[in-house]
Coordinates of C-alpha atoms and ligand atoms in Angstrom, one line a residue:
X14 CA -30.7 -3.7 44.2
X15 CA -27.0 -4.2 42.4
X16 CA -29.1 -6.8 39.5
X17 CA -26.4 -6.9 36.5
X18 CA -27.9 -6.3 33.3
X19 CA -26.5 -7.4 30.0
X20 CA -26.8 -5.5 27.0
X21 CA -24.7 -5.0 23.1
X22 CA -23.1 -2.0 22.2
X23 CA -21.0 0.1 19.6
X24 CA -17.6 1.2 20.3
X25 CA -17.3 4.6 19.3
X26 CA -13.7 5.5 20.3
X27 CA -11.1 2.7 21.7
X28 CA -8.1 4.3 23.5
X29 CA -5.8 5.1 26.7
X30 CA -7.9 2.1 28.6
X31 CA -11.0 4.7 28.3
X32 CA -14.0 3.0 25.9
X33 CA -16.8 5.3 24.9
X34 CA -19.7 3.2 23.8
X35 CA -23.0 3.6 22.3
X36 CA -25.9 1.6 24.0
X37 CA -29.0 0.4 22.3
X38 CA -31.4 3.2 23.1
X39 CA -28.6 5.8 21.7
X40 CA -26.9 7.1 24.7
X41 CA -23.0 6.8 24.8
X42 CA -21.3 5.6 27.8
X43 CA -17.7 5.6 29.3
X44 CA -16.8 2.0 29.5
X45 CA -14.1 0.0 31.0
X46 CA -12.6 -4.0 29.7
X47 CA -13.2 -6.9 31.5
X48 CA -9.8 -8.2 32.9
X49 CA -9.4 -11.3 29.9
X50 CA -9.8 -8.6 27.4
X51 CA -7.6 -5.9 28.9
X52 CA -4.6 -8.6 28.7
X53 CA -5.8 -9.0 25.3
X54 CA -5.4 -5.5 24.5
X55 CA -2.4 -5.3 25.2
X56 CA -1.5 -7.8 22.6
X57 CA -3.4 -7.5 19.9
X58 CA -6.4 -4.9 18.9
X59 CA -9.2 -6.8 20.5
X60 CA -11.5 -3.3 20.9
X61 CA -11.3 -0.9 18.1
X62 CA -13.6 1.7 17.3
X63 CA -16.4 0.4 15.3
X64 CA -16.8 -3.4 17.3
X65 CA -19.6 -4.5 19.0
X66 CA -19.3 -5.4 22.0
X67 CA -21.5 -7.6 25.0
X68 CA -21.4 -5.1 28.0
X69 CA -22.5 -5.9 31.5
X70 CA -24.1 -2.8 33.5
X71 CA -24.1 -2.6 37.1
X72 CA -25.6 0.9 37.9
X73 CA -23.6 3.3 36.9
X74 CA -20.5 1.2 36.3
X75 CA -20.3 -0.5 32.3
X76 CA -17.9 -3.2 31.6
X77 CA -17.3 -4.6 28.0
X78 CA -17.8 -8.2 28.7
X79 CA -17.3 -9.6 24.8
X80 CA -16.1 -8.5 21.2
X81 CA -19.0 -9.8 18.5
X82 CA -17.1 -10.9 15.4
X83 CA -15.8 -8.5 12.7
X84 CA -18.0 -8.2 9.6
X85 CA -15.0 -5.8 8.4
X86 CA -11.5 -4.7 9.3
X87 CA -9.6 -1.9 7.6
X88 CA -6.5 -2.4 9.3
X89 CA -2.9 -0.7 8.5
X90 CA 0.3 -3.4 8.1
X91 CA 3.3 -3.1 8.8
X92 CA 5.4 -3.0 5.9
X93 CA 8.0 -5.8 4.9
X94 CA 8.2 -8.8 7.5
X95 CA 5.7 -10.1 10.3
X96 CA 2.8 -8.3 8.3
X97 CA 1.3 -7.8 11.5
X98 CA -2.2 -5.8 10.8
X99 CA -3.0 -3.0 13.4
X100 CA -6.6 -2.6 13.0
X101 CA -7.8 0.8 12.8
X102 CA -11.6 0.3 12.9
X103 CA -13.8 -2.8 12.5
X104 CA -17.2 -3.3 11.0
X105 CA -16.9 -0.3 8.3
X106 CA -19.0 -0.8 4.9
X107 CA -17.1 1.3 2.8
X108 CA -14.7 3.6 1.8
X109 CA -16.2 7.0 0.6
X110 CA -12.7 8.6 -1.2
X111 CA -13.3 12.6 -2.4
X112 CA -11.8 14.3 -4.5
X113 CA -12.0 17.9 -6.1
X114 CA -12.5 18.4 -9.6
X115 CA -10.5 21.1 -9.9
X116 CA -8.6 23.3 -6.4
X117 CA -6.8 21.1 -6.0
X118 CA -6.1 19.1 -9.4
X119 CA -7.5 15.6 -8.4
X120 CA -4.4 13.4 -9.0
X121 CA -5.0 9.7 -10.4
X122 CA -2.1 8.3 -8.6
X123 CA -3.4 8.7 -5.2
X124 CA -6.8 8.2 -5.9
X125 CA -5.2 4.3 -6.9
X126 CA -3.6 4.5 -3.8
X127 CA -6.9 4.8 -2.0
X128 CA -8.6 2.4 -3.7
X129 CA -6.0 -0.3 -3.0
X130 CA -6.5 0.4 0.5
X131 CA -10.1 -0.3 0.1
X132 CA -9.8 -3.6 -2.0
X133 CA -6.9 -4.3 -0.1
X134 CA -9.7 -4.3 3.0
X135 CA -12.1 -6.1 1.0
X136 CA -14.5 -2.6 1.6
X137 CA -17.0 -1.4 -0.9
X138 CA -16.1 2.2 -2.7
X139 CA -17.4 5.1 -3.7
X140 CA -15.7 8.0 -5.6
X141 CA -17.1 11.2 -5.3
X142 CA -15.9 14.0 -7.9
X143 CA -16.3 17.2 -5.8
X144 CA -16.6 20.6 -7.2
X145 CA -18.3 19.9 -10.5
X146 CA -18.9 23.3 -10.4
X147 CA -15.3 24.3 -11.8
X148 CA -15.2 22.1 -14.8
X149 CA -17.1 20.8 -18.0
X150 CA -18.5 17.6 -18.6
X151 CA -15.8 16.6 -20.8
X152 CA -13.1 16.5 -18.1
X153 CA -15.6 15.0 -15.6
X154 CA -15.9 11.8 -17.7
X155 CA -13.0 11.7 -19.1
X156 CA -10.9 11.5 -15.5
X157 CA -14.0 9.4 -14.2
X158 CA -14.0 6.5 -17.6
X159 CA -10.9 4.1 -16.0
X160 CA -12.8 4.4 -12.6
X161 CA -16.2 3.1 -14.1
X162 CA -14.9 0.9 -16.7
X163 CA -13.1 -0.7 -13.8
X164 CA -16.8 -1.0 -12.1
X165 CA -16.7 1.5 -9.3
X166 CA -19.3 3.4 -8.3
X167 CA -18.8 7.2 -8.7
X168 CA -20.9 10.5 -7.6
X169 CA -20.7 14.1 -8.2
X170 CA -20.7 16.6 -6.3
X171 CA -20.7 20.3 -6.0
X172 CA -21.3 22.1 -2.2
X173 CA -21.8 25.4 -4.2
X174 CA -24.0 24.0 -6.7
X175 CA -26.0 21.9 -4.4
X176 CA -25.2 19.2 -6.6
X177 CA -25.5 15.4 -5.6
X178 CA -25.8 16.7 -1.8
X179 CA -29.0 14.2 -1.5
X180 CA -27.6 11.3 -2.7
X181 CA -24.5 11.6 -0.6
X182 CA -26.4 12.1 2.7
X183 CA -28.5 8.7 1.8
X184 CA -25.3 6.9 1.2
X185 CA -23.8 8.1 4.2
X186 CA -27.1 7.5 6.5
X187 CA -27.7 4.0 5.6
X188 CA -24.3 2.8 6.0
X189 CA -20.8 2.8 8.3
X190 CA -18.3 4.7 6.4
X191 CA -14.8 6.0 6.2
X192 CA -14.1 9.4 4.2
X193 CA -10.6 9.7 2.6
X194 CA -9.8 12.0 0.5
X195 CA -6.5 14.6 -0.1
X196 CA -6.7 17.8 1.9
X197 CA -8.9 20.8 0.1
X198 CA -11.1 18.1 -1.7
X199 CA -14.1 19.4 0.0
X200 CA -14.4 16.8 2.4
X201 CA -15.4 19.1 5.8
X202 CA -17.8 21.0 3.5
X203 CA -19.8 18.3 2.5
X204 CA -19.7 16.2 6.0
X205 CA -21.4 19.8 6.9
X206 CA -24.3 20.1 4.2
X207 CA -25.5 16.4 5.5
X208 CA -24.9 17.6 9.1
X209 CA -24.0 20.7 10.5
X210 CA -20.7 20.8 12.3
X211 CA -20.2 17.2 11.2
X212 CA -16.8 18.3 9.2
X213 CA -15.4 19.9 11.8
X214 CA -15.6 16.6 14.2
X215 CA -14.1 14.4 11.8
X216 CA -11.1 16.8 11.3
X217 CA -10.4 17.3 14.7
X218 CA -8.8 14.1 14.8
X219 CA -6.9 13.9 11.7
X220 CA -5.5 17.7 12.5
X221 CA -4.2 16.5 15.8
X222 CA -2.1 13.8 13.6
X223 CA -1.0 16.0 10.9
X224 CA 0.5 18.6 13.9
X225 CA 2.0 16.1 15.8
X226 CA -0.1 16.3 19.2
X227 CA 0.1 12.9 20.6
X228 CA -3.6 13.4 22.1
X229 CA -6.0 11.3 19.7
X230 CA -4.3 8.5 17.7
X231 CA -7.4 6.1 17.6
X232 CA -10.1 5.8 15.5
X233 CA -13.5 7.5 16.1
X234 CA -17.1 6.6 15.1
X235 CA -19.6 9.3 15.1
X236 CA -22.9 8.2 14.7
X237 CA -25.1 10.5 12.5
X238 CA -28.7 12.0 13.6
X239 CA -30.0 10.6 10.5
X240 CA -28.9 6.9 11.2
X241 CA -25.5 5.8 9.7
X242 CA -21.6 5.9 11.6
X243 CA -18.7 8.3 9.9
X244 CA -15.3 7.1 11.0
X245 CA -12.6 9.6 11.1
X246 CA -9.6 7.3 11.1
X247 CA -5.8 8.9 11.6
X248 CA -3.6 9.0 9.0
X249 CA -6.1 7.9 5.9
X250 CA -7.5 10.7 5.1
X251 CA -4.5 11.5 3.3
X252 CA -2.0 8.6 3.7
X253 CA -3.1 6.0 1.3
X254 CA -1.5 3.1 1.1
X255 CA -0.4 1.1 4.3
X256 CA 2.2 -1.9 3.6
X257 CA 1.0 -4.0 1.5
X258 CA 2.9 -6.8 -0.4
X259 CA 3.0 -7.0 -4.0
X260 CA 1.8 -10.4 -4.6
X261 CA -1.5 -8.8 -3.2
X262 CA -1.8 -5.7 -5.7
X263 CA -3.0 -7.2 -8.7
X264 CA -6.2 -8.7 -6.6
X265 CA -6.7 -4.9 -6.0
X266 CA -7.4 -3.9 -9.5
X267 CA -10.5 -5.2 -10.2
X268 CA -9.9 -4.7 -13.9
X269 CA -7.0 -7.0 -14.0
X270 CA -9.1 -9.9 -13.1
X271 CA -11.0 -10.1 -16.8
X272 CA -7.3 -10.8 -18.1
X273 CA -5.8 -14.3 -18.2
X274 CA -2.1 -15.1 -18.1
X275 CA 0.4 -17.6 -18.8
X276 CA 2.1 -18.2 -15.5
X277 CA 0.2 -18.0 -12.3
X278 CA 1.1 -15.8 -9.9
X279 CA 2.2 -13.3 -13.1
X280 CA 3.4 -10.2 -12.0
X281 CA 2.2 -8.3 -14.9
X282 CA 5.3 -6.3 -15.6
X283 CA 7.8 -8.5 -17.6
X284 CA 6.0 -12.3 -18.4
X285 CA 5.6 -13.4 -21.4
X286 CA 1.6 -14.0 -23.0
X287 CA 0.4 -11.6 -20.1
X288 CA -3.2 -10.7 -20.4
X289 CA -2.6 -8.1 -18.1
X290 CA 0.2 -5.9 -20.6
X291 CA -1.5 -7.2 -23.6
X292 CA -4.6 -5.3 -22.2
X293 CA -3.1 -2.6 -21.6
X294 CA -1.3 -2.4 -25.5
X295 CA -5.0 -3.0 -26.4
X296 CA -6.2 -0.2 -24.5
X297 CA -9.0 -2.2 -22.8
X298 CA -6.8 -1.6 -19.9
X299 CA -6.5 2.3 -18.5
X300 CA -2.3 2.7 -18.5
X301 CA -2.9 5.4 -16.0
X302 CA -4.2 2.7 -13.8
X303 CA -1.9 0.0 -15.5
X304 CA 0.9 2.9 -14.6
X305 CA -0.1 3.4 -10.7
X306 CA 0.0 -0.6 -10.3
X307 CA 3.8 -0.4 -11.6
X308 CA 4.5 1.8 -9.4
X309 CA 2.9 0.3 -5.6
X310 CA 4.2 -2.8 -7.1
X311 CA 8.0 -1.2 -7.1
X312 CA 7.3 0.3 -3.5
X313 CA 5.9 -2.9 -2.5
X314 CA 8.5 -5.0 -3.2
X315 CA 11.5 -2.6 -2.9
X316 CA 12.9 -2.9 -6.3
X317 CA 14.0 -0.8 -9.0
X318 CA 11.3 -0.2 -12.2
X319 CA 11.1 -2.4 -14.9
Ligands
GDP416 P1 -11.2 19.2 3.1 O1 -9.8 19.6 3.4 O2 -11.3 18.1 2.2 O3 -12.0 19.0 4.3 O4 -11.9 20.5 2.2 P2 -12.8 21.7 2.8 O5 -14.2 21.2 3.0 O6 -12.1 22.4 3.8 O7 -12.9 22.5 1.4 C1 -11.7 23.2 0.8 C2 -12.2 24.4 0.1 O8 -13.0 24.1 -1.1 C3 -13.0 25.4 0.9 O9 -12.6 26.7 0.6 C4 -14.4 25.1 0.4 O10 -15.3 26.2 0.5 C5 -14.2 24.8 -1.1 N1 -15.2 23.9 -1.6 C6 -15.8 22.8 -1.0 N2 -16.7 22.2 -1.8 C7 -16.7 23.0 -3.0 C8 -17.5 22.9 -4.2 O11 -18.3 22.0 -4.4 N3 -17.2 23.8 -5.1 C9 -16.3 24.8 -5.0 N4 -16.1 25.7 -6.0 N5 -15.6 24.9 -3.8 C10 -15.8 24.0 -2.8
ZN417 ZN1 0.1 -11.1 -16.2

């Protein structure tokens, strides 16, 4: 008996024509496109990593029949004109960005850049402070104040010190998330303490990138034993910031959005009766943060600092 049965799915890795899928009881399947959506494909990004998808099983043979709408996208543009957006992976709550305390020295700058990627993406955040272990109090809440004032959730963490391990595996098993974070932050070790051998998948493909191979490019979704979905996604983990345009990037600083202006759009750098600048006079906003906006907004637009 051939009897066709339909079923939904999660697309754990989109890529060469090849779709590995996750069916409802938990197995993962190799599955192939439909022929509308294989024209689709080649078009647009109409099965990324993360989707879920209608599928149509015929014995052994799976076919992805549909693509259920995106709750999410976190999706790279191309810089400058046609802001086309390449969708890396769909359906992702939120952005977990690491970063060490100390080993390496945990650089403001591109933790803004991360975070404009994620409100860029309209995706929730968490900062985890890694290695608490290596420094005082004093420095842990002094680098952290611009990043709570701003109303971002933050949590520490120490691998050594079993520190905030619990919390992070809950976070990460109730939820679909990316990890970014620079290289040495500690991000391998802790995917490891809430699974074994979990750091070492999620780096495979981001390794392959960094060297060159041309083997993985695409996203992959790795579901976790305790519930949950960790996307490794190429080229974020360390990147940052993916074309954006500058009228966007004050939208991305949640703390701008207190502040009223005079003119509307304002860019914030040179208008007069800016709420923004006065702000940031005031103090009430962080000029390290006021300072990393100046500076996407000049490689956003292409023009020399004010
Ligand atoms: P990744 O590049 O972000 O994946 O970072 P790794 O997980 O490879 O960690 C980089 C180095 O930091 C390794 O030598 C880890 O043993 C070390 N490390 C990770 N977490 C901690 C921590 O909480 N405290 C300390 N002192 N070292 C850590
Ligand atoms: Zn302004």
């Amino acid at each position: 008996m051939t009897e066709t049965e339909k079923a939904s799915a999660t697309v754990l890795r989109a890529g060469g024509g090849v779709y590995d899928v996750q069916l409802e009881d938990g197995t993962v399947a190799e599955a192939s496109l439909r022929g509308r959506l294989k024209l689709e494909q080649r078009t647009g990004d109409r099965v990324v990593a993360g989707d879920l998808v209608t599928v149509a099983r015929d014995g052994d043979s799976i076919t992805i029949e549909s693509v259920l709408p995106r709750r999410t996208e976190l999706a790279r543009r191309a810089p400058g004109h046609g802001r086309k957006a390449k969708v890396m992976v769909a359906n992702i709550d939120r952005v977990v960005i690491v970063f060490a305390a100390a080993h390496p020295e945990p650089k403001r700058g591109l933790l803004d850049r991360f975070l404009v990627l994620a409100e860029s993406n309209d995706l929730e955040v968490l900062i985890v402070l890694n290695k608490v272990d290596l420094v005082g109090d004093d420095f842990i809440s002094e680098f952290l104040s611009p990043y709570r004032d701003a109303g971002y959730e933050t949590l520490l963490t120490s691998v050594k010190a079993g520190i905030g391990l619990d919390t992070l595996k809950q976070q990460l098993c109730n939820a679909r998330s990316v990890i970014a974070g620079p290289s040495g932050a500690g991000k391998s070790s802790l995917l490891n303490t809430v699974q074994p051998g979990l750091g070492l998948r999620i780096g495979a493909v981001s390794e392959a990138v960094n060297k060159g191979q041309h083997t993985t490019v695409t996203s992959l979704l790795i579901p976790l034993e305790c519930g949950g979905y960790v996307a490794d996604t190429p080229g974020l983990r360390e990147l940052g910031l993916w074309g954006l345009s500058a009228d966007e990037l004050p939208f991305c600083f949640p703390e701008f959005a207190d502040h009223v202006c005079k003119y509307n759009p304002c860019t914030h750098t040179h208008e007069p009766s800016c709420g923004v600048t006065s702000a940031v006079e005031s103090g009430s906003i962080d000029k390290d943060r006021y300072r990393s906006y100046v500076t996407l907004r000049t490689e956003a637009v292409g023009a020399p600092k004010y």
